Phi, psi and omega in degrees: 000318179298317187292319180298322185284327172298332186267001183080012177256189180236154173244131172248145172263108178243129175268358188210168181289330177292323171308309184298324177294321194276331182277326177293331182284314184300313182288329175287311188273331190090354191254132168300132183272353180283121181256346184201141180235146175065039183287135178225143171244136170237141183230135184241130188261150178260106189304337178283347187251342187233132179291305187205162170207153182223135174269113178281149175092357190233022184297138180307134178249134184264349177301131178284140181075015179247119187275130179303145180300165169288148181277336185250150181218155170271153179233134176253170183291135185084004178272145173232162168210163198230122164265125183235125186249152164245130184233138168247118191273164175255152165306137183194173175300146178300331189259017173290136177277125183253345179195162172243116177254135183237129191242117171232140184205167173250135173289113191290345171271323190249346186071005172296135183266133183228159181214155170219148179240148184224126169272135168264113179254159184300325181295342176274003179284132177297135174292342171207172172306308178302332173279355185280165168314147172304309185295333175294317169296311188293324178288326181286326171294319175302307186296317178292327175298315178303306187306312188295317190282332178264008176067029185297134184293345169291346188269003185258004173312311182242109189301327180295320180290339183287357181251135180306323187297314186295312187291327169303325183278323173294318176312319178288340177273359184289182183287139194301330187283350166284314183308335181286335185293134182307314191292320174299308179312308188295319178296315174294322167310315177298314180294321184291319164308321181286323182290320191264356178297134172290143191279152191285138174249135174313335182284343173100350192261132180250000000 
């Protein structure tokens, strides 16, 4: 940091290749790549339309000393995010509002707080996984993989889906464009290893 200051530059600490890219773009263009700060999503469900819901990936942690993750995050140019809920709907009309989503953030340049709301209707829900947006398909595969590998009780709602092999077969049926994503390929490779792995023996021999 001191060396960069003496040379009239800046020092960046990056935890990923994407952060390195943002730092390089900021250095080249002179424009801050952070487009939104303290981004938060709030979803309010209609109790008449939703029987139950569960936010995946944010379960309560019972381990002492484990700090919960931040509810807010910063977004950079070209970045996107997914919030994944598991929802059981009650019978109702297609135009019924099932939830209201509110996205709030702070402009990093002006410090001004902004927000936008969107009502979600039953008819907006995709009829199947393959009809869902590509990022949502990838998120659902990741969520179901995690549920199975940690033996979550929620993965047993549909017995066949509670097995790594069933999740692997379902993942291979996703949109071909998703199957080309490196992150999805890594996930499917992990599932394949889980399916083909030999059981552990106390003697240490597998």
